[in-house]
XYZ file of C-alpha atoms in Angstrom:
561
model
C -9.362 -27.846 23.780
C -11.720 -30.455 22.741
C -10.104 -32.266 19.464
C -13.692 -33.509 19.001
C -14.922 -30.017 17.580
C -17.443 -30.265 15.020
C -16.532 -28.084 12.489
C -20.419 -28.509 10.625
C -21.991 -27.252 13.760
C -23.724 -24.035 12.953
C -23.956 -23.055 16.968
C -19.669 -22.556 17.099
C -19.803 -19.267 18.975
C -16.260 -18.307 17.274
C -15.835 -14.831 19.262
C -15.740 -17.243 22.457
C -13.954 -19.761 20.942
C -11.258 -17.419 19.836
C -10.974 -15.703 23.047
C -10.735 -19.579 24.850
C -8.017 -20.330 22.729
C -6.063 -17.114 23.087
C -3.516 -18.838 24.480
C -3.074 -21.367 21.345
C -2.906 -18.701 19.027
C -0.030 -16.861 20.921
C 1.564 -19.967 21.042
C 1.419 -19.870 17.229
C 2.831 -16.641 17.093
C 5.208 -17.479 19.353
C 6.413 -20.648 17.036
C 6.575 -18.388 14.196
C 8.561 -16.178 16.165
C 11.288 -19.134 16.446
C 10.852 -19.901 12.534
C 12.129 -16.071 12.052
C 15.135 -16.261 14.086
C 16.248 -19.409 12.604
C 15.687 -18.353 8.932
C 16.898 -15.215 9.814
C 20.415 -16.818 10.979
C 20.124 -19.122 8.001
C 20.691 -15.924 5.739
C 23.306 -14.516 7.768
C 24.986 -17.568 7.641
C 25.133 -17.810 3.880
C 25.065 -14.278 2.938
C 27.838 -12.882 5.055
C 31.351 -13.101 3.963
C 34.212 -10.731 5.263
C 32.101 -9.991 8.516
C 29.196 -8.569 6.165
C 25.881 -9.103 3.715
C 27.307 -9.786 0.216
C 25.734 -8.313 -2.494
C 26.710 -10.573 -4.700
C 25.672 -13.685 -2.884
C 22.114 -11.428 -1.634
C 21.425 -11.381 -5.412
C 22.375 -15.211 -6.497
C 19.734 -16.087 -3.543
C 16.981 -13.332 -4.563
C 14.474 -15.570 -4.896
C 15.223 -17.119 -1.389
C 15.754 -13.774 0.366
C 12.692 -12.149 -1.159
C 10.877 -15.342 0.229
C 12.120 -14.130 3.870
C 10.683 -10.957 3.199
C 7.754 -12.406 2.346
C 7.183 -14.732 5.233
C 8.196 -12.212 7.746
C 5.332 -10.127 6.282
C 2.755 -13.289 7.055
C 4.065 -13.363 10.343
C 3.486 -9.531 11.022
C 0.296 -9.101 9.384
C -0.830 -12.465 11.764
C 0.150 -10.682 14.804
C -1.115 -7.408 14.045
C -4.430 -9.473 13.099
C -4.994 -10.823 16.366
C -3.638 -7.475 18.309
C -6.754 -5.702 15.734
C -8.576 -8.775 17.498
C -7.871 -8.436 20.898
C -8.130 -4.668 21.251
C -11.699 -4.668 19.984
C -12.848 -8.049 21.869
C -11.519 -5.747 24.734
C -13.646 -2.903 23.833
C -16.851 -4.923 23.436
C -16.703 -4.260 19.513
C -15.736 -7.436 17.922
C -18.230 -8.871 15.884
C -18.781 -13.076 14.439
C -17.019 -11.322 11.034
C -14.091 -10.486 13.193
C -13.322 -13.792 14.937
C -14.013 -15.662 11.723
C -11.704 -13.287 9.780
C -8.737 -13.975 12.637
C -9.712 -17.625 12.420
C -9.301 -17.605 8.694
C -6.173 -15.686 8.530
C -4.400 -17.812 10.593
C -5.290 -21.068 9.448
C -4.651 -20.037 5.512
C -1.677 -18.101 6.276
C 0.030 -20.703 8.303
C -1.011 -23.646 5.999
C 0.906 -21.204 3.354
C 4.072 -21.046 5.194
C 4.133 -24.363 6.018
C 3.959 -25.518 2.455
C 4.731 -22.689 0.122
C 3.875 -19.084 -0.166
C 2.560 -17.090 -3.374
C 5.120 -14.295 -3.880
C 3.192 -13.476 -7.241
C 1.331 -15.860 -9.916
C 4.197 -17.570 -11.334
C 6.426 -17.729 -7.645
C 6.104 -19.982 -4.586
C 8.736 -19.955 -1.988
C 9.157 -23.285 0.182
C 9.985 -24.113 3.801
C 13.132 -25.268 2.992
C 14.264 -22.078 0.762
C 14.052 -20.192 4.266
C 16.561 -22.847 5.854
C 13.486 -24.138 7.239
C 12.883 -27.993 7.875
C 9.283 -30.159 8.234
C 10.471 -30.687 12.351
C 10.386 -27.086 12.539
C 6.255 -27.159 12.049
C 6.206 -30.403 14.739
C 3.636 -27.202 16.480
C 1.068 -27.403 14.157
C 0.115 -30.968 14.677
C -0.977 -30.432 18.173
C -4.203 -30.829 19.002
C -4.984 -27.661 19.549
C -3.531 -26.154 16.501
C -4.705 -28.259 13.912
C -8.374 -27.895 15.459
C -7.898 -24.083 14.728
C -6.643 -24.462 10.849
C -9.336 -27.060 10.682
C -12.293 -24.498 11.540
C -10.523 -21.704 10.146
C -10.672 -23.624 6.914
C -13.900 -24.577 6.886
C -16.905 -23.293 4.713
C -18.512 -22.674 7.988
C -16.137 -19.746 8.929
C -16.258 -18.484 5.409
C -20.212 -18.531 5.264
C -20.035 -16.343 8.597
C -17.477 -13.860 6.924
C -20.054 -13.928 3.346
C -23.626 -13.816 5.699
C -22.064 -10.842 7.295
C -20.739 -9.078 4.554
C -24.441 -9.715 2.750
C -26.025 -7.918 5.673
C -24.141 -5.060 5.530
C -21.522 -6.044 8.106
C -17.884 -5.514 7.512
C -15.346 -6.113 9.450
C -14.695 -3.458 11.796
C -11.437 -1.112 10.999
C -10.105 -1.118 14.354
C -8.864 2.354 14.311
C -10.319 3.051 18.669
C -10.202 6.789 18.034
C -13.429 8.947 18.103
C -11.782 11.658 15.784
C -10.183 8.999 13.505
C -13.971 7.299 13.123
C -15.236 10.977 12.484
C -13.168 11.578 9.764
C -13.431 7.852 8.274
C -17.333 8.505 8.163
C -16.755 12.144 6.425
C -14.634 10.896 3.594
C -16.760 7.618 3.215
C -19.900 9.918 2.841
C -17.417 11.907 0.338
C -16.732 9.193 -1.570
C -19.682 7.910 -1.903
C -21.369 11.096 -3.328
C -18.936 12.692 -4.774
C -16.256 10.030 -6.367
C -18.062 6.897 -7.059
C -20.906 8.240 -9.002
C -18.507 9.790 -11.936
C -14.898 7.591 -11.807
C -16.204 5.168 -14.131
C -16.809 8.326 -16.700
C -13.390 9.638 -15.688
C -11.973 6.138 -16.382
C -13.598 5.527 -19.692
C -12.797 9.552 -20.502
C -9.494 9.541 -19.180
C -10.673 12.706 -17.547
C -8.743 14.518 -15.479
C -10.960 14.573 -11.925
C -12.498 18.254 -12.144
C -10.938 21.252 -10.760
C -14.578 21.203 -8.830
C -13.991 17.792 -6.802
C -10.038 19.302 -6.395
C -11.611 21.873 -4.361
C -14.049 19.737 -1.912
C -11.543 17.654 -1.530
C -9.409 20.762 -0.235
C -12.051 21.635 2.057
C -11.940 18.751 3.630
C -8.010 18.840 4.387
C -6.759 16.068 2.224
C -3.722 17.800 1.368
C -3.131 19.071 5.078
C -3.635 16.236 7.102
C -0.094 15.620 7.604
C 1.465 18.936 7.206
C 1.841 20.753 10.668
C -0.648 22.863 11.798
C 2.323 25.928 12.673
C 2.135 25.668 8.311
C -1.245 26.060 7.539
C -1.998 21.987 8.141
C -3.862 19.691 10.209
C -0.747 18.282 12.142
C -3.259 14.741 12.675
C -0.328 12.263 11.143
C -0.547 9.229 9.187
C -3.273 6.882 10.734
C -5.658 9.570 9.554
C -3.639 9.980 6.389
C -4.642 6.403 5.921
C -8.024 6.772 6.872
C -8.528 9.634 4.608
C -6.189 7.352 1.866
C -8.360 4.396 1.853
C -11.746 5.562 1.393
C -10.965 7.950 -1.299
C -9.044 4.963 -3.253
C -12.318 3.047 -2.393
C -13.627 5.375 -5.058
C -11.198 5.617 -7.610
C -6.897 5.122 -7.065
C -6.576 8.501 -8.193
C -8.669 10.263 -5.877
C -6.754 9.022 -3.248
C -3.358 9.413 -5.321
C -3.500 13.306 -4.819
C -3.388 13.272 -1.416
C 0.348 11.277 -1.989
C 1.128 14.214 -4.347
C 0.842 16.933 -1.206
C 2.024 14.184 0.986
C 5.635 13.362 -0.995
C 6.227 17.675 -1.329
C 5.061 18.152 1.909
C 7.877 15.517 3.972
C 10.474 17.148 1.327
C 9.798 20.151 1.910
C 9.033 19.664 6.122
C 12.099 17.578 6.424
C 14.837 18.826 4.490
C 13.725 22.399 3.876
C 14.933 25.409 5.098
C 12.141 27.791 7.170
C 11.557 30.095 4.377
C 10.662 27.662 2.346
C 8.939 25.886 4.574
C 6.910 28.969 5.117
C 6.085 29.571 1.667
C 5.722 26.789 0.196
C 3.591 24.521 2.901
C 0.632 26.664 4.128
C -0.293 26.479 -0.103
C 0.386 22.921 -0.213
C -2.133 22.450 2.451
C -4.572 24.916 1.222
C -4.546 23.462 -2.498
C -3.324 26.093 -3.895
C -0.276 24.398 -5.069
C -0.687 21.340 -6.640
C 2.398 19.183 -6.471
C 4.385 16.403 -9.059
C 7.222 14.589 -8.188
C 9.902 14.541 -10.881
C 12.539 11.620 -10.375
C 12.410 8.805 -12.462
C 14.252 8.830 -15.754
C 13.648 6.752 -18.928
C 16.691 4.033 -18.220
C 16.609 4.113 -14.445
C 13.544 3.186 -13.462
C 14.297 2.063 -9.343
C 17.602 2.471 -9.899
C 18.071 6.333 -8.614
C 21.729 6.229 -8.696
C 21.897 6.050 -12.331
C 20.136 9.290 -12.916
C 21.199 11.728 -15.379
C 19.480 15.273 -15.111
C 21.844 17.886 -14.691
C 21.633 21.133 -12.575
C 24.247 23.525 -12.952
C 25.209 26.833 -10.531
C 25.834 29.391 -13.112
C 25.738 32.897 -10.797
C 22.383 32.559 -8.720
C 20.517 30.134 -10.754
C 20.646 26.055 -11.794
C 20.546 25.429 -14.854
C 18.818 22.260 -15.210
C 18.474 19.690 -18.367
C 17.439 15.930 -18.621
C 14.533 13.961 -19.286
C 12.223 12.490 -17.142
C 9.306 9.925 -17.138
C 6.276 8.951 -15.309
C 5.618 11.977 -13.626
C 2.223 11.677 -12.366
C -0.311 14.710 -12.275
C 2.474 16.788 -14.535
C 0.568 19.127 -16.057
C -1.706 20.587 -13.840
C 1.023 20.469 -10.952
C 2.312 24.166 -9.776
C 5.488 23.111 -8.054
C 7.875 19.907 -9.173
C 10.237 18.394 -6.625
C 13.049 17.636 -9.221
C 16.016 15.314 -8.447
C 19.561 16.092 -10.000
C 22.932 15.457 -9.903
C 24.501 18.615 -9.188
C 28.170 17.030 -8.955
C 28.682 15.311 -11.950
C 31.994 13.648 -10.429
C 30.217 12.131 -7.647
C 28.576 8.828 -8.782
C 25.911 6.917 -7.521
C 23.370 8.676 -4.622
C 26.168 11.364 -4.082
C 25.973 14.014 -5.789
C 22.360 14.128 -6.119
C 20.091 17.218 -5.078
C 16.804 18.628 -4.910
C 15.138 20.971 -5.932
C 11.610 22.815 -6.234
C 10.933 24.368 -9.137
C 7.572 26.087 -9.612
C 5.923 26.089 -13.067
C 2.674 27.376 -14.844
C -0.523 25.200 -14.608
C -1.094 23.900 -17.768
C -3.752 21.519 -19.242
C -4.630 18.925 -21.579
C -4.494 21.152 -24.536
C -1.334 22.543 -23.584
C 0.255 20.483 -20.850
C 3.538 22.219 -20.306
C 3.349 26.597 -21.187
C 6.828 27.134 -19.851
C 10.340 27.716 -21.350
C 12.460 25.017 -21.670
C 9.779 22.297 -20.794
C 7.752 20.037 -23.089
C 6.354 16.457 -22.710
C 3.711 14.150 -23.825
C 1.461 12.638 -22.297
C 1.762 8.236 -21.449
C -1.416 6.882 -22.546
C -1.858 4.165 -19.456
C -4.193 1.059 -18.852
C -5.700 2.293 -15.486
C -4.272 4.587 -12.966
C -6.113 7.601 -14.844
C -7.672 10.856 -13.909
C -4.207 12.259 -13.275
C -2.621 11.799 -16.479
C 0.941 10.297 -16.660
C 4.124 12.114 -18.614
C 7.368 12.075 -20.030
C 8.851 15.649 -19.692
C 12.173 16.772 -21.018
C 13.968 19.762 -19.453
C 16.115 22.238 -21.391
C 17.960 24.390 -19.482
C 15.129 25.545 -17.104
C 16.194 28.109 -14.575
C 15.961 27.594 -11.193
C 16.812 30.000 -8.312
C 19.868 28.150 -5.880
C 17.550 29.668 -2.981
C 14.781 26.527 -4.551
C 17.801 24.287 -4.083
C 15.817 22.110 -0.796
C 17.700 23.312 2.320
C 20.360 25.289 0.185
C 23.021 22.759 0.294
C 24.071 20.391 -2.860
C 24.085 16.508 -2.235
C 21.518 15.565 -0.005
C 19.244 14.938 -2.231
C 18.975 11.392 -1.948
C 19.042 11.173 1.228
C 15.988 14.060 1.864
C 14.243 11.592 -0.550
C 15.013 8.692 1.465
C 13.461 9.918 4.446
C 9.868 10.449 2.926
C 9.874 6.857 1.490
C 8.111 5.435 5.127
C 5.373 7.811 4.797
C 4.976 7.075 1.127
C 4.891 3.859 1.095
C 2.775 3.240 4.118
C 0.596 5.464 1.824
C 0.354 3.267 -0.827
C -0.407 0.824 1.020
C -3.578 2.533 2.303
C -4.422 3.183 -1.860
C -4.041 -0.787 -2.030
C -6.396 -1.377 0.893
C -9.202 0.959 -0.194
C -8.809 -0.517 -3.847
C -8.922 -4.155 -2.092
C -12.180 -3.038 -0.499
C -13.522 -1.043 -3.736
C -13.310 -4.922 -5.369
C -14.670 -6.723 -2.478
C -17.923 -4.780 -2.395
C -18.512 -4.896 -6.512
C -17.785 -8.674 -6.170
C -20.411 -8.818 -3.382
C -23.035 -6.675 -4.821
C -22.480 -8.311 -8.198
C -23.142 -11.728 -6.508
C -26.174 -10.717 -4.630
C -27.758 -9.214 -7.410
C -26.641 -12.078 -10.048
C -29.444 -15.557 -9.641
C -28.062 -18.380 -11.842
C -29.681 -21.919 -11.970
C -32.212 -20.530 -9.223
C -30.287 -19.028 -7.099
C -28.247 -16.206 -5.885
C -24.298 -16.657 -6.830
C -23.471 -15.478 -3.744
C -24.772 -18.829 -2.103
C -22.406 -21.451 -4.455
C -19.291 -22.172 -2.358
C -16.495 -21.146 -5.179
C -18.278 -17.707 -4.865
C -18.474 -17.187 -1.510
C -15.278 -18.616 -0.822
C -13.722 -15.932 -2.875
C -15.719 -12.973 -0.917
C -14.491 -14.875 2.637
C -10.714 -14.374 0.848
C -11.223 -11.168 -0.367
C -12.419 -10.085 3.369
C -9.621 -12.174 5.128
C -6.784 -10.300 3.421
C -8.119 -7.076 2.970
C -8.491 -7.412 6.636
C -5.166 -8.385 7.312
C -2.920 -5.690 4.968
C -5.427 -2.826 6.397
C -3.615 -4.032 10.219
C -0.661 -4.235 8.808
C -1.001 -0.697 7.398
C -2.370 0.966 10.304
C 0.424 -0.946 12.570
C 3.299 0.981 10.390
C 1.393 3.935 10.532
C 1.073 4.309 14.098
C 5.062 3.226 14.202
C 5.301 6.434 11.904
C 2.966 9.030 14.029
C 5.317 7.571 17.452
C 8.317 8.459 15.912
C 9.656 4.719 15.300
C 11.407 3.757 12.604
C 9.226 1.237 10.783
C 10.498 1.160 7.415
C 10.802 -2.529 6.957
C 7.274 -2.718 8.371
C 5.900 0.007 5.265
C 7.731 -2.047 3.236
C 5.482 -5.087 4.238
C 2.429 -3.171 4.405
C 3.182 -2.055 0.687
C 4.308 -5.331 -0.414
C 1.129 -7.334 0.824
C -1.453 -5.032 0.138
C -0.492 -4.204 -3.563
C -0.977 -7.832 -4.015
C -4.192 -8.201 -2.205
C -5.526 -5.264 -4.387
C -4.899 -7.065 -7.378
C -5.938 -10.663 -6.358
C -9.510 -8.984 -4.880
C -9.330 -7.433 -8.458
C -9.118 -10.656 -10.617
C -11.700 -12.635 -7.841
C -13.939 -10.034 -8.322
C -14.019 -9.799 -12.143
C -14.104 -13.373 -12.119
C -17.298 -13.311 -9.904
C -18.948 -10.678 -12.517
C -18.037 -13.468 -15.561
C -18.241 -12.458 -18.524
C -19.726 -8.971 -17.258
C -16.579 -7.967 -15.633
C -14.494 -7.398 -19.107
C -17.041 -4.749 -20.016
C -15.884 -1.250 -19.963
C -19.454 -0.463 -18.639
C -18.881 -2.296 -15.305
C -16.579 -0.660 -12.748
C -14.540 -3.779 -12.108
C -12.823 -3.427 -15.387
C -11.460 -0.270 -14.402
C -10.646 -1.327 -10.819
C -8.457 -4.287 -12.127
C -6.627 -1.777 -14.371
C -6.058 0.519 -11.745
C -5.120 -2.491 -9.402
C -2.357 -3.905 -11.305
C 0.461 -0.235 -11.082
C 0.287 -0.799 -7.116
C 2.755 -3.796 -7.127
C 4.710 -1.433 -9.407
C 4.612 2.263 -8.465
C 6.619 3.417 -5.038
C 9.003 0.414 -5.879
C 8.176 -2.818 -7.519
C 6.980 -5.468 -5.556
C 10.442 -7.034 -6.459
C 12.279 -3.902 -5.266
C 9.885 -3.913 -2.444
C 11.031 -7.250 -0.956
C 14.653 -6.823 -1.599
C 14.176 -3.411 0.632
C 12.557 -5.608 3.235
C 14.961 -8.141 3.328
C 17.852 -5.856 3.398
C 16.491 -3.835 6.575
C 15.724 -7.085 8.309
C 19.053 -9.165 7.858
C 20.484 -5.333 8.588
C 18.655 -5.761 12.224
């Protein structure tokens, strides 16, 4: 390649260029490749004692080990990038807002693991916390590498990204699939007629979304896109679950949150049920008829499940069950809880735990909880609304042992366990459709807004935000699809949902604050939808396991490889 390149030329055709340096960027990957394997051994070497991962020592070096899980996310979400890349270059789809995106990607991403990467605000992890040393990045001062973090740098690859976006052209999704397109142009018509127009009011309200949208939204098969279509569902996995995901978060997180509702009941209940339950309880899952909660976390456990508390109790041919719990999303106007329990009080930890799905009356915001034994109150929350959040305690409500989930005590965590790759690869979808929510009021707020004679959109600190925004929205969206197509071909891909999760919660959040920033002093009025979006932004690096719990998940699984 020609070290000469002019990086101020505005005649770079970058779709060519990227495809003539195909090679180069392998190589990159490649290189990175090598950086795993050595940090990887690094860890092993300093974690294992007694011919196994320490604990103790995993926890003295958290900051370290989370740092692996962080750069081993970079590294994925790069080569998922430039598979996204090649596949529609190969199609004839890619677009100049494609190429620069892969261009940009790579040269930020690699610049950040060569000198430090942002695990949050306040949290930088360094070359040499991996076990890493400065000879190991001898590849990126060739030539040929530097040229490419040189244009991928430059203001001319983020003006293409910004010109694009301000002409209506987003980077494409990738998703090759006539039927997956059909459905992403459905729900995007959906949400933009039916969800955008009223989730600021809903916000400001804290309104529960209308029993009216519930319905459309029913119609349309959110809640029985994953459930199989021998139980009343659509059988069309979790690519289209993200699909369906993202654009409804686009509109507001909680639109999109109910389709995680259906989606955590319905992998319980398909998974670890037995047929009759099965039978009667997924066909009304899928139809909407039963609205779903799931009751786990307790007031002093938080992640840590093994701690929990509630009680169920075989007395004849019921459980008695009594404990309190917290957070339970969409409580109130849920018809059927998925409660975990201990059920063997002499068991500790994850054994011992069961669960169980115990049906209740639909109540409402007057009176939240018309059933015996169970009361609550509502959590009055930043963002996140249009669900409603509660703490519910449970005094001796009877359940029938034939609700216990497959009819056998202590599995509980474990039937848990298995819907936490489909949950999280979820959430990751909510994160990407809230990235791109923030993205497009940042743009249209900076096309609209002229200051000192001039659109905002055209000063560089403005548009280099946008080209960010795009670039890493971009990049978690692969990364999410990637672990979602793992999921639908029956490969186990929880470390990669656990990526997907951990970089696109913080993507949602970092579009959030860019984009508020872009509306100034606009953006901290209630009036503006940003305001809201941040709020609702900031529980995705917390709900589905903290980013912190996230990483250590991540890191576990991969040293565990």
């Amino acid at each position: 390649m020609d070290s000469s390149l002019n990086i101020s030329s505005e005649t770079i055709n970058l779709n060519k260029y990227l495809l003539e340096n195909k090679d180069c960027l392998d190589l990159i990957i490649s290189n990175l490749n090598k950086l795993s394997d050595k940090s990887k051994s690094f860890f092993k070497d300093s974690l294992t004692k007694d011919g196994r991962i320490d604990n103790q020592l995993l926890e003295i070096n958290q900051f370290q080990t989370h740092g692996y899980a962080w750069f081993e996310t970079y590294r994925i979400g790069l080569r998922e990038t430039l598979n996204w890349f090649t596949r529609l270059e190969k199609n004839n789809e890619a677009k100049e807002i494609d190429a620069s995106i892969t261009l940009f990607a790579f040269a930020e991403y690699l610049t950040q693991i060569s000198n430090g990467i942002m695990m949050s605000q306040s949290e930088m992890v360094r070359p040499k916390d991996l076990g890493l040393e400065q000879n190991d990045f001898l590849f990126m001062q060739e030539e040929s590498v530097k040229d490419i973090i040189d244009l991928g740098l430059s203001d001319m690859v983020k003006k293409t990204i910004v010109d694009s976006l301000d002409k209506d052209i987003h980077a494409n999704l990738g998703l090759n699939d006539e039927t997956l397109e059909m459905i992403q142009d459905q729900f995007k018509k959906f949400t933009e007629e039916e969800i955008l127009p009223h989730a600021n009011e809903w916000h400001l309200k804290d309104d529960l979304i209308p029993d009216e949208t519930l319905k459309k939204m029913a119609e349309l098969g959110v809640f029985s896109i994953a459930i199989p279509e021998s139980y009343g569902g659509l059988g069309m996995g979790k690519v289209a679950m993200c699909v369906v995901t993202e654009e409804l978060s686009r509109g507001f997180l909680a639109a999109g949150s109910l389709g995680t509702r259906a989606e955590i009941a319905g992998e319980l209940i398909r998974l670890g049920g037995t047929e009759d339950q099965k039978m009667k309880y997924l066909p009304e899952i899928a139809s909407g008829n039963i609205l779903t909660t799931a009751v786990f976390t307790e007031p002093n456990t938080g992640s840590d499940l093994g701690s929990l508390s509630t009680r169920a109790q075989l007395k004849d041919d019921e459980y008695i069950i009594t404990g309190n719990k917290t957070w339970i999303t969409h409580g109130a106007r849920s018809d059927l809880m998925t409660v975990l329990a201990r059920t063997d009080s002499e068991q500790k930890g994850y054994k011992g735990l069961s669960m169980f799905l115990v049906e209740k009356p639909r109540g409402n915001c007057e009176n939240p909880f018309p059933m015996d034994g169970m009361s609550g109150s509502e959590i009055e929350v930043l963002g996140y609304r249009g669900m409603k959040e509660y703490e519910i305690a449970l005094d001796d409500i009877k359940v029938s042992k034939k609700n216990l989930l497959g009819e056998q005590e202590g599995n509980g965590f474990k039937q848990l366990m298995e819907t936490f790759e489909s949950a999280r690869i979820q959430t990751a979808a909510r994160a990407v459709g809230v990235a791109q929510n923030a993205l497009e009021l940042g743009l249209q707020y900076s096309k609209d807004r002229s200051q000192f004679g001039k659109q905002i959109i055209k000063f560089p600190r403005i548009f280099c935000k946008l080209a960010w925004m795009a670039m890493e929205t971009t990049v978690a969206r692969q990364i999410t699809l990637f672990s979602a197509r793992e999921k639908d071909n029956d490969v186990r891909c929880d470390i990669e949902a656990g990526m997907a999760k951990l970089l696109a919660a913080r993507v949602a959040w970092s579009n959030s604050d860019s984009a508020l920033q872009i509306h100034g002093g606009n953006g901290y009025a209630l009036e503006y939808p940003i305001s809201r979006v941040l709020c609702d932004s900031r529980i995705l690096n917390i709900f589905e396991g903290a980013a912190e719990i996230q990483a250590q998940i991540v890191v576990k699984g991969l040293l565990a490889r």
